[in-house]
Every structure is written in structure tokens, then in C-alpha cells.
GROMACS .gro file of C-alpha atoms in nm:
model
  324
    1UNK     CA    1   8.844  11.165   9.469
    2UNK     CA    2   9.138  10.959   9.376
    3UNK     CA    3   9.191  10.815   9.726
    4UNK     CA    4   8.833  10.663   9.697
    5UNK     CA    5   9.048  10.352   9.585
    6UNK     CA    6   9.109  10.191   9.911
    7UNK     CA    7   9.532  10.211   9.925
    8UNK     CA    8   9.572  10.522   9.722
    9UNK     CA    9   9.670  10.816   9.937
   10UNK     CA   10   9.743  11.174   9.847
   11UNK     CA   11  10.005  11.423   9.968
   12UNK     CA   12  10.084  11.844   9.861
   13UNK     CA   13  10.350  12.051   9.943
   14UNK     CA   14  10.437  12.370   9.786
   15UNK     CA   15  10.554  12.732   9.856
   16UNK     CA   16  10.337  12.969   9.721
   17UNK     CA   17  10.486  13.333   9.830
   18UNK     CA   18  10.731  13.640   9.719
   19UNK     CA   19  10.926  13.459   9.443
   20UNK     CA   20  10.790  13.114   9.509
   21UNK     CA   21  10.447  12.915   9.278
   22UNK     CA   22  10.566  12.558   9.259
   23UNK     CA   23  10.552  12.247   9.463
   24UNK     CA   24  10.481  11.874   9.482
   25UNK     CA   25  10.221  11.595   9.420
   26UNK     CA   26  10.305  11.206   9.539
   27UNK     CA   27  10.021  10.978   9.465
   28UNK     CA   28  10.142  10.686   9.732
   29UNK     CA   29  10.078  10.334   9.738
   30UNK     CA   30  10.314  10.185   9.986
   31UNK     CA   31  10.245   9.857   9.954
   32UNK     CA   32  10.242   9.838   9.561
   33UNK     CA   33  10.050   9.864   9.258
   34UNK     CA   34  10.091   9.755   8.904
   35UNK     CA   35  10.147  10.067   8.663
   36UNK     CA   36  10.178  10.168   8.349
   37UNK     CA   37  10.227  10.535   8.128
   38UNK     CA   38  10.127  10.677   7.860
   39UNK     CA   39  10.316  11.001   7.722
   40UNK     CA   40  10.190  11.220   7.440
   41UNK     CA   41  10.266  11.576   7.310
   42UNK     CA   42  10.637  11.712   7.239
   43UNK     CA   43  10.755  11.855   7.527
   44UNK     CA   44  10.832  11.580   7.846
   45UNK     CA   45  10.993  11.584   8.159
   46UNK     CA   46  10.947  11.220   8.299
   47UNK     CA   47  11.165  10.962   8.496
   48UNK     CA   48  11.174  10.594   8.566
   49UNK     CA   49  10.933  10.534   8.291
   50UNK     CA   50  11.082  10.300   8.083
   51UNK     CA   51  11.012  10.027   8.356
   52UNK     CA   52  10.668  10.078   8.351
   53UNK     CA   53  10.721   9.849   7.971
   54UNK     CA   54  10.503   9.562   7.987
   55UNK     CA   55  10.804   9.339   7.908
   56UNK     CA   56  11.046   9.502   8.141
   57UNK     CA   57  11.127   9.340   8.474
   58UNK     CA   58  10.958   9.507   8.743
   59UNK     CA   59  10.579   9.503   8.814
   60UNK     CA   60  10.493   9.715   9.068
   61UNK     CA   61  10.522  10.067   9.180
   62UNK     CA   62  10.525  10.281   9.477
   63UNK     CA   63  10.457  10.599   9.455
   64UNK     CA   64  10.414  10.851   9.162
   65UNK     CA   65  10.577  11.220   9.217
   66UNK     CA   66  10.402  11.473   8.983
   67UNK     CA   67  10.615  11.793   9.090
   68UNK     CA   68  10.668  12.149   8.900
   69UNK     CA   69  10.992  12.280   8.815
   70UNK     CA   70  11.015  12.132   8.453
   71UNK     CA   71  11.316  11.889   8.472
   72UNK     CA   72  11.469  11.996   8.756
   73UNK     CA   73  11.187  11.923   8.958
   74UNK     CA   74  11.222  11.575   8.866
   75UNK     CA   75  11.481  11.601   9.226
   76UNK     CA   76  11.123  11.579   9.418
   77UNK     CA   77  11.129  11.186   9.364
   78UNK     CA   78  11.464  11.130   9.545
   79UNK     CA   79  11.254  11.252   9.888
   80UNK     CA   80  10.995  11.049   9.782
   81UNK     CA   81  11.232  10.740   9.778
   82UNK     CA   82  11.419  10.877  10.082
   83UNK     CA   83  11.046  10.861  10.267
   84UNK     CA   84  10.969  10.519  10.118
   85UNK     CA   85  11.325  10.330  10.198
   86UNK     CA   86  11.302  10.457  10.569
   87UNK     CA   87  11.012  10.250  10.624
   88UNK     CA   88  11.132   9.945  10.359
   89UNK     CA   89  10.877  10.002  10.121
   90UNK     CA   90  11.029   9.911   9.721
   91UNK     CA   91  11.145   9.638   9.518
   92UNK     CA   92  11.352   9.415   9.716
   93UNK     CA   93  11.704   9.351   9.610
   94UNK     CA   94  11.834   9.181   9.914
   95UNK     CA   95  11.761   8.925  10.215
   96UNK     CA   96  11.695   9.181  10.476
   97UNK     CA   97  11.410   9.382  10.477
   98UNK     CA   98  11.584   9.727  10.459
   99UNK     CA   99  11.718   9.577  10.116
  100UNK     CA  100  11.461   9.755   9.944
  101UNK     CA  101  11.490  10.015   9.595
  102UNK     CA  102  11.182  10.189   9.603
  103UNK     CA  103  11.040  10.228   9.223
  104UNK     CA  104  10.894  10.607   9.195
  105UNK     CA  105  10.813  10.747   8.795
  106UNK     CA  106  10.779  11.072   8.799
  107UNK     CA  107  10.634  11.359   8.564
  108UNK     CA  108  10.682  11.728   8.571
  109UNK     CA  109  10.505  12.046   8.416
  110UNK     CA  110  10.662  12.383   8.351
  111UNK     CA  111  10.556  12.633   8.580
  112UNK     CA  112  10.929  12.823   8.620
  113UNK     CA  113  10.796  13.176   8.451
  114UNK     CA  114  10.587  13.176   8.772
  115UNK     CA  115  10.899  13.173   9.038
  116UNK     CA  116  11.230  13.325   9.046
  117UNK     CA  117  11.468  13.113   8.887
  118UNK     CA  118  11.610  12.888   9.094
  119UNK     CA  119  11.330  12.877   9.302
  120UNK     CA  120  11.199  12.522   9.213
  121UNK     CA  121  11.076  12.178   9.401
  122UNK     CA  122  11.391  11.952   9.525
  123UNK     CA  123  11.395  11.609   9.691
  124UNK     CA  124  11.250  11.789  10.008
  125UNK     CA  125  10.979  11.883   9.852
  126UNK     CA  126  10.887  11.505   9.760
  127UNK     CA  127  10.990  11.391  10.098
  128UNK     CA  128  10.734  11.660  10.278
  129UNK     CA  129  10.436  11.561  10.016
  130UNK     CA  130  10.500  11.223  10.143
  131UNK     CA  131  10.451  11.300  10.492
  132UNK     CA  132  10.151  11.498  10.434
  133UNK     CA  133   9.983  11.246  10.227
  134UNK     CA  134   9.641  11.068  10.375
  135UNK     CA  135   9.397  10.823  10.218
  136UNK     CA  136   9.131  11.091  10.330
  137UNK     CA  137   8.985  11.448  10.107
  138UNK     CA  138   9.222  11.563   9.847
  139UNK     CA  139   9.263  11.940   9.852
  140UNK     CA  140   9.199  12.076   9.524
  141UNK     CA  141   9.337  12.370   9.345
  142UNK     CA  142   9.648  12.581   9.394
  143UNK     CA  143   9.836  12.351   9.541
  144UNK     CA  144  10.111  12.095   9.538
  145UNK     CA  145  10.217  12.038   9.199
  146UNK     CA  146   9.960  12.266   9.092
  147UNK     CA  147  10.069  12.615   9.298
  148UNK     CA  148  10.228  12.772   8.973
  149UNK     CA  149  10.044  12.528   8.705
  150UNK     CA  150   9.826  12.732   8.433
  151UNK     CA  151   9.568  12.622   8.178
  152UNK     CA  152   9.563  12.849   7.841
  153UNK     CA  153   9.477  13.203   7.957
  154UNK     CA  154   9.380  13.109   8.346
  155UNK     CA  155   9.558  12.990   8.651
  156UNK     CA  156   9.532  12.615   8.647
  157UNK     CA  157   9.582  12.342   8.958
  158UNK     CA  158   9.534  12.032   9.068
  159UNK     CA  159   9.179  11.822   9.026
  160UNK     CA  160   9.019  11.469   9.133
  161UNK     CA  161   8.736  11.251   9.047
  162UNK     CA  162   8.607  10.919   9.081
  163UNK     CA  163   8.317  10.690   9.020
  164UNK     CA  164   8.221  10.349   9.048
  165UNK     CA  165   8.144  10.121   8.781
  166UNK     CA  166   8.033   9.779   8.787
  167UNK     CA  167   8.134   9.750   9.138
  168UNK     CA  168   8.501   9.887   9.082
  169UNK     CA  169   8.618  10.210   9.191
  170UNK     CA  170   8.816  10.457   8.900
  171UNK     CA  171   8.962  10.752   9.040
  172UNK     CA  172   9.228  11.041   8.881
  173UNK     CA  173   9.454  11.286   8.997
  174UNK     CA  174   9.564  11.593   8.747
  175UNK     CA  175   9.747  11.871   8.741
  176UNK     CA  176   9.608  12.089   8.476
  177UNK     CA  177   9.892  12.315   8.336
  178UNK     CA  178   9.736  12.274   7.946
  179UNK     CA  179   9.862  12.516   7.641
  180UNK     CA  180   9.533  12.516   7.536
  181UNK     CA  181   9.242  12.625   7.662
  182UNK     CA  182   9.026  12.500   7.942
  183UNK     CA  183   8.764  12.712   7.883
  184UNK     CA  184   8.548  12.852   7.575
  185UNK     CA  185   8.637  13.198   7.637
  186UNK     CA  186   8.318  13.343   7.481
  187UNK     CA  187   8.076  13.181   7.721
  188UNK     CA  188   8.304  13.047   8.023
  189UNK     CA  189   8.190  12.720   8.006
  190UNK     CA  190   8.470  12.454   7.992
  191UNK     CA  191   8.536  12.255   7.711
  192UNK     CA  192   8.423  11.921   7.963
  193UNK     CA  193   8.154  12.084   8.119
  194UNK     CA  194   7.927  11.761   7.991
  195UNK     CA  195   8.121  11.513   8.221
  196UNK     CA  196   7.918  11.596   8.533
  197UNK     CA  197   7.708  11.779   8.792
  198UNK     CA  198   8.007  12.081   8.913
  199UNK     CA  199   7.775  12.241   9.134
  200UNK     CA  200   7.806  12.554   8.909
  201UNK     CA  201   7.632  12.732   8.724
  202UNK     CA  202   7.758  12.779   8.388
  203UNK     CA  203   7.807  13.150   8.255
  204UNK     CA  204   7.673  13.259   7.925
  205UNK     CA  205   7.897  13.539   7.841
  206UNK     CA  206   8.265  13.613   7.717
  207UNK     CA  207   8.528  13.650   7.968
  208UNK     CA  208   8.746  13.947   8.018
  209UNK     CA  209   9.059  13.775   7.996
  210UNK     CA  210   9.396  13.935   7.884
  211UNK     CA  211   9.585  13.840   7.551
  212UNK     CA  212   9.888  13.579   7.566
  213UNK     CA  213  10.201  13.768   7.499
  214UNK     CA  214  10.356  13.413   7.415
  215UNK     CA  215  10.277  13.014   7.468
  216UNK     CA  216  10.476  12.863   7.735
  217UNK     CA  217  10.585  12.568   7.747
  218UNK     CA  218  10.320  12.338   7.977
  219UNK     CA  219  10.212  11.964   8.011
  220UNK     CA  220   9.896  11.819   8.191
  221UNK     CA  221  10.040  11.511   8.400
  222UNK     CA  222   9.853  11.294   8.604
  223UNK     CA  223   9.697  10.971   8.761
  224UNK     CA  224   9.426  10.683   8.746
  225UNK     CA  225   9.368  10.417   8.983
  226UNK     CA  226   9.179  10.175   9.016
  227UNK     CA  227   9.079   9.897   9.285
  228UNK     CA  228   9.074   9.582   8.989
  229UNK     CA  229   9.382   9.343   8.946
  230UNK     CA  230   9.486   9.428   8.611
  231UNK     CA  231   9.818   9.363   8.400
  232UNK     CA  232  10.077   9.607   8.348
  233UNK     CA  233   9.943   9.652   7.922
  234UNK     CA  234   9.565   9.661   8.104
  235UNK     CA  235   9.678   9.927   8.303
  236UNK     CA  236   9.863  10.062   8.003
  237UNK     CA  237   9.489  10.089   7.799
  238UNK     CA  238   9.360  10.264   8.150
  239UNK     CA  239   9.619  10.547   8.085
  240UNK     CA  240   9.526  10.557   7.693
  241UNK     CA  241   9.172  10.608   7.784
  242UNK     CA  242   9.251  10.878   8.024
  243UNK     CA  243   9.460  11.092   7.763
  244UNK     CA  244   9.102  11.058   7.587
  245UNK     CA  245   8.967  11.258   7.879
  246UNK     CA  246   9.270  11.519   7.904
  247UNK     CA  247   9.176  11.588   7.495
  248UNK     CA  248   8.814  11.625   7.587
  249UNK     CA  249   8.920  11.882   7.835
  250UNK     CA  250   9.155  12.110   7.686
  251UNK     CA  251   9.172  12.259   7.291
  252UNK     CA  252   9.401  12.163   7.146
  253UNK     CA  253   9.559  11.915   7.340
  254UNK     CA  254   9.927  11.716   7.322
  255UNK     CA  255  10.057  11.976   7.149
  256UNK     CA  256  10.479  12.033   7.074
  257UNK     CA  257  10.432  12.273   7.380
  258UNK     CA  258  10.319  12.007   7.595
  259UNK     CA  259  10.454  11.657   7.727
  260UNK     CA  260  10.099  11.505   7.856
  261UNK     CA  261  10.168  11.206   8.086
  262UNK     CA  262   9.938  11.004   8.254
  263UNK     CA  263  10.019  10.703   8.485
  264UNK     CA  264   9.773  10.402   8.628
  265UNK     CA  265   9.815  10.227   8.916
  266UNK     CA  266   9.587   9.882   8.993
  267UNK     CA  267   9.568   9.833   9.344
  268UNK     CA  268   9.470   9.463   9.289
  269UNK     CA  269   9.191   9.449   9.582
  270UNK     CA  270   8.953   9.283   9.354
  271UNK     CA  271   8.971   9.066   9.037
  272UNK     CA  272   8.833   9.107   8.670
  273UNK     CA  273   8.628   8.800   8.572
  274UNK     CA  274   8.850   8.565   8.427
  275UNK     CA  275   8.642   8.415   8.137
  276UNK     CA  276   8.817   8.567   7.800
  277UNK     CA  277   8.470   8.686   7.653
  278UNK     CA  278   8.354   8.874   7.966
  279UNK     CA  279   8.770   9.019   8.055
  280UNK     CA  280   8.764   9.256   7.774
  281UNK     CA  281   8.484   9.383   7.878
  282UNK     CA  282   8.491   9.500   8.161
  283UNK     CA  283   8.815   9.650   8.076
  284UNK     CA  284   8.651   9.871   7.856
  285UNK     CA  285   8.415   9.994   8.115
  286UNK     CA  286   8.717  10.019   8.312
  287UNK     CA  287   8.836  10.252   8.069
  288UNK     CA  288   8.521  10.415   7.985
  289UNK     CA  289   8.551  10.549   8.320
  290UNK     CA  290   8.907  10.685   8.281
  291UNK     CA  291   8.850  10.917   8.020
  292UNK     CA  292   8.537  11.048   8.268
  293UNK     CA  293   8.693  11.092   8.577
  294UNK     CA  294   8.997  11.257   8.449
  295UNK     CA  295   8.761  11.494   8.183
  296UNK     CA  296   8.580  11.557   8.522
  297UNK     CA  297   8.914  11.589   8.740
  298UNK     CA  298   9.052  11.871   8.499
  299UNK     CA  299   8.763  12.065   8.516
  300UNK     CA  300   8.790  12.064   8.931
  301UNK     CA  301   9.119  12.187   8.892
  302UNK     CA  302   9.003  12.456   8.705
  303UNK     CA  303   8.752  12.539   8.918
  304UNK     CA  304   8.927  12.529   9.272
  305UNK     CA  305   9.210  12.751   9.136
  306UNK     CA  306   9.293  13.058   9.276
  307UNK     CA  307   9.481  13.296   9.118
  308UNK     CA  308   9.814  13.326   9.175
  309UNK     CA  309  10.153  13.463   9.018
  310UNK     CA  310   9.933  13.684   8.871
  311UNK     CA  311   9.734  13.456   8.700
  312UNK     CA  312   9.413  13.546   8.678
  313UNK     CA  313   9.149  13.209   8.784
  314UNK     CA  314   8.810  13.111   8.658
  315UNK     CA  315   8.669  13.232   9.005
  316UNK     CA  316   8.770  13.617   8.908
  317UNK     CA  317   8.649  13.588   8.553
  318UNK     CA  318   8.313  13.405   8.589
  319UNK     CA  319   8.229  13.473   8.998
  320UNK     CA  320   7.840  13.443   8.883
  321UNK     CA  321   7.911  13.044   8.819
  322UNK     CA  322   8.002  13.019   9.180
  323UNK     CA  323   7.608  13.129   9.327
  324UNK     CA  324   7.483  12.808   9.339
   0.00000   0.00000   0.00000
């Protein structure tokens, strides 16, 4: 998971009831981490990325909020900030130690078909995620910013993976609300099945699964981390990698429909050798690794959805993959 990066800890909260499938993701690191985006696909709701420039003044982040609600559920971040300030964590702008702005990008996905309107995440939402976050398991699925998320013709959610690689630890966070599909359709096996061992087994026959009327509007957002001291345009090349992984896992992918963002965060716990032949790299293993784990994190959200808003999930269409 994502919080196998020692400092990286995880937080959900949603509503998920009559007239309610939304809610909020904050990936916290209270105590900072170098970050970068990387944005593809037409259709974005982000904030406070602009900062995350490698020639722009501030290095370090705090938290990211990935939250439903398309743009208005950008409002999740101000909780997170509200949670953050109250205990002086952010970029300090002043002598004391209150004197603190606390630096929070943000992405969104549309999920707003799947509540009334008006029914959509707010700064409380942020501020609850925050107190519910923990450097422990990550609960996978429909929840968080996942509750009303939804991947081509199935219910989509929130995923994480991680491995380790040459000593350093690559984890990623995403909430898999794709246009495309997650899934071929005519055998039930996902588009990223070859990423890893998902404790399934895979189905060999076409899935009853109903017709779109229409495409919404979506957008797969997410996070890497990593436990390696890296610059903000190295962490920059982390989230480039990791959009690799998104494309391997949904068809098509970054579409006008969708405003794919994906954030890194470098903890900093241990460094990258510094000679300039061996640097590179090991950044490229580094990256190597983020297309993998988020590939492999996409596919867990897929699989730990339940359906919801009446989207049907993989469970109900392919229950025989579950029997292992």
C-alpha cells in the first residue's frame, strides 16, 4: 500500500446513502515532502498546482486532497488546511510557529450523476479524511474519493500498491473513475491484469454488462510516493511514469472526457547515489516502479468495488474470479 513509505498516511471519508456517492481522499505528510504533477486529458479540476513548477518558490507539500464533486469538491482542501494549521504544519510565513500556510494541491473526478445535486464533498469532508487518516492498511474500494467514482461500464474506487526496488519503497494511491474501460468486456480480465499476482482468478467469458446511454465526464487522479530524496523535476518524471501505468490500465486513456492527474511526493528518508552516472539510474528504476504500482493500484480499485449508485461492480459481473 501507499503508506508502506514510512511518513505517508491515508485518510477516507464519504457518505454513501439515499442521495449521497461522493467523498474524500487526503494523502498526508505532515511534516513535508517534495512534489510534483503531472496533468493529462481535457477535462481537469485541480488546485494549487502551479506551485508544484520546478522553478516556482515553494518545495514542499503537505497533504494532497483527491475529493469527488468535480470542481466544487475542490472545497475539501480548505478542511484539509483547517486540520493542518491547527497543529502548525505548512510553509512558514512568520516568526511564530502558528505562522504557518499549509500547501495542499488538490484533484477532483466527476462523480455528481451519482448524488443529488448539491449533494457534494465540502471543506468538512477534507477536515474528517484528515482525522481518519493512519500510516496503517488502506481500505480499498468504495470509499473516500472513490464512493461515487466509475470506470467505463463498472463501478470504480479507490486502489493501492507498492513495491520495493533497489532498497526504496514506491507506493500509489488512485481513484479509478476512467472513461474508458477497465476491463476487456469479452473475457473480464482487466486491461493490467499482467502487473501482478491479484489473488483472482481471471474469467474467460464476456460480461453481462449494460450499454452506456452516454460518456460522462470522469478523470483518474492519484498519488506516488516514494521514501528517496528526489528534486521537485525528479519527482516530476515519477508522476510521468505513473500516467504510463494509468494508460496501461484503462482503454483509451486521457481522453477530452477526462482530466488525469497524478501527484508525487518524496519523503526524503533516504538518498539517491550522488555520482551523475549511477543518479539517472536509479531514477529510472524509480520510475519503472511507478508505472507498476499504479497499473497494479487501478486494478485493486477495480476489484474492491462494490456497486453502488447503481453501478454495477466487477464482483457482480465476474463473482467466479473471486473463488480463489
Amino acid at each position: 500500500m501507499i503508506t508502506d513509505v514510512d511518513g505517508v498516511l491515508v485518510g477516507h471519508h464519504h457518505r454513501l446513502e439515499s442521495g449521497w456517492a461522493t467523498g474524500t481522499t487526503v494523502v498526508l505528510v505532515p511534516q513535508g515532502a517534495t512534489a510534483a504533477v503531472d496533468q493529462r486529458g481535457g477535462a481537469p479540476g485541480t488546485r494549487e498546482t502551479n506551485l508544484l513548477e520546478p522553478e516556482n518558490l515553494v518545495q514542499q507539500v503537505h497533504a494532497i486532497c483527491l475529493s469527488g464533486g468535480s470542481a466544487y469538491g475542490l472545497a475539501a482542501a480548505d478542511g484539509v488546511m483547517r486540520w493542518l494549521s491547527e497543529r502548525d504544519h505548512g510553509f512558514p510565513v512568520g516568526t511564530a510557529a502558528h505562522e504557518v500556510v499549509p500547501i495542499v494541491p488538490a484533484a477532483v473526478i466527476f462523480d455528481l450523476p451519482r448524488s443529488d445535486w448539491g449533494n457534494r464533498p465540502d471543506a468538512s469532508f477534507g477536515y474528517a479524511a484528515c482525522e481518519a487518516a493512519s500510516p496503517g492498511p488502506v481500505v480499498q474500494g468504495t470509499v473516500g474519493a472513490g464512493t461515487g467514482a466509475k470506470v467505463g461500464s463498472l463501478k470504480g474506487g479507490v486502489g493501492t500498491a507498492s513495491e520495493v526496488v533497489n532498497g526504496y519503497t514506491v507506493g500509489a494511491l488512485a481513484v479509478v473513475n476512467a472513461a474508458g474501460e477497465a476491463v476487456r468486456l469479452d473475457t473480464g480480465v482487466p486491461f493490467a491484469a499482467d502487473h501482478g499476482d491479484f489473488g483472482v482468478v481471471w474469467p474467460n467469458r464476456p460480461g453481462e454488462v449494460l450499454a452506456r446511454e452516454r460518456q460522462d465526464l470522469n478523470t483518474t487522479i492519484g498519488v506516488v510516493a516514494v521514501d528517496a530524496a528526489l528534486s521537485k523535476a525528479e519527482c516530476r518524471r515519477l508522476t510521468v511514469a505513473a500516467q504510463d501505468g494509468l494508460a496501461r490500465a484503462v482503454r483509451p486513456a486521457h481522453t477530452m472526457y477526462d482530466g488525469d492527474t497524478v501527484f508525487a511526493l518524496a519523503t526524503g528518508a533516504r538518498e539517491l547515489p550522488a555520482d551523475p552516472a549511477l543518479r539517472p539510474f536509479q531514477l529510472n528504476e524509480l520510475c519503472s516502479a511507478a508505472a507498476r504500482v499504479f497499473a497494479r493500484a487501478m486494478v485493486h480499485g477495480l476489484l474492491s468495488a462494490v456497486s453502488a449508485a447503481e453501478l454495477p461492480a466487477y464482483r457482480d459481473i465476474w463473482p467466479e474470479a473471486f473463488t480463489k
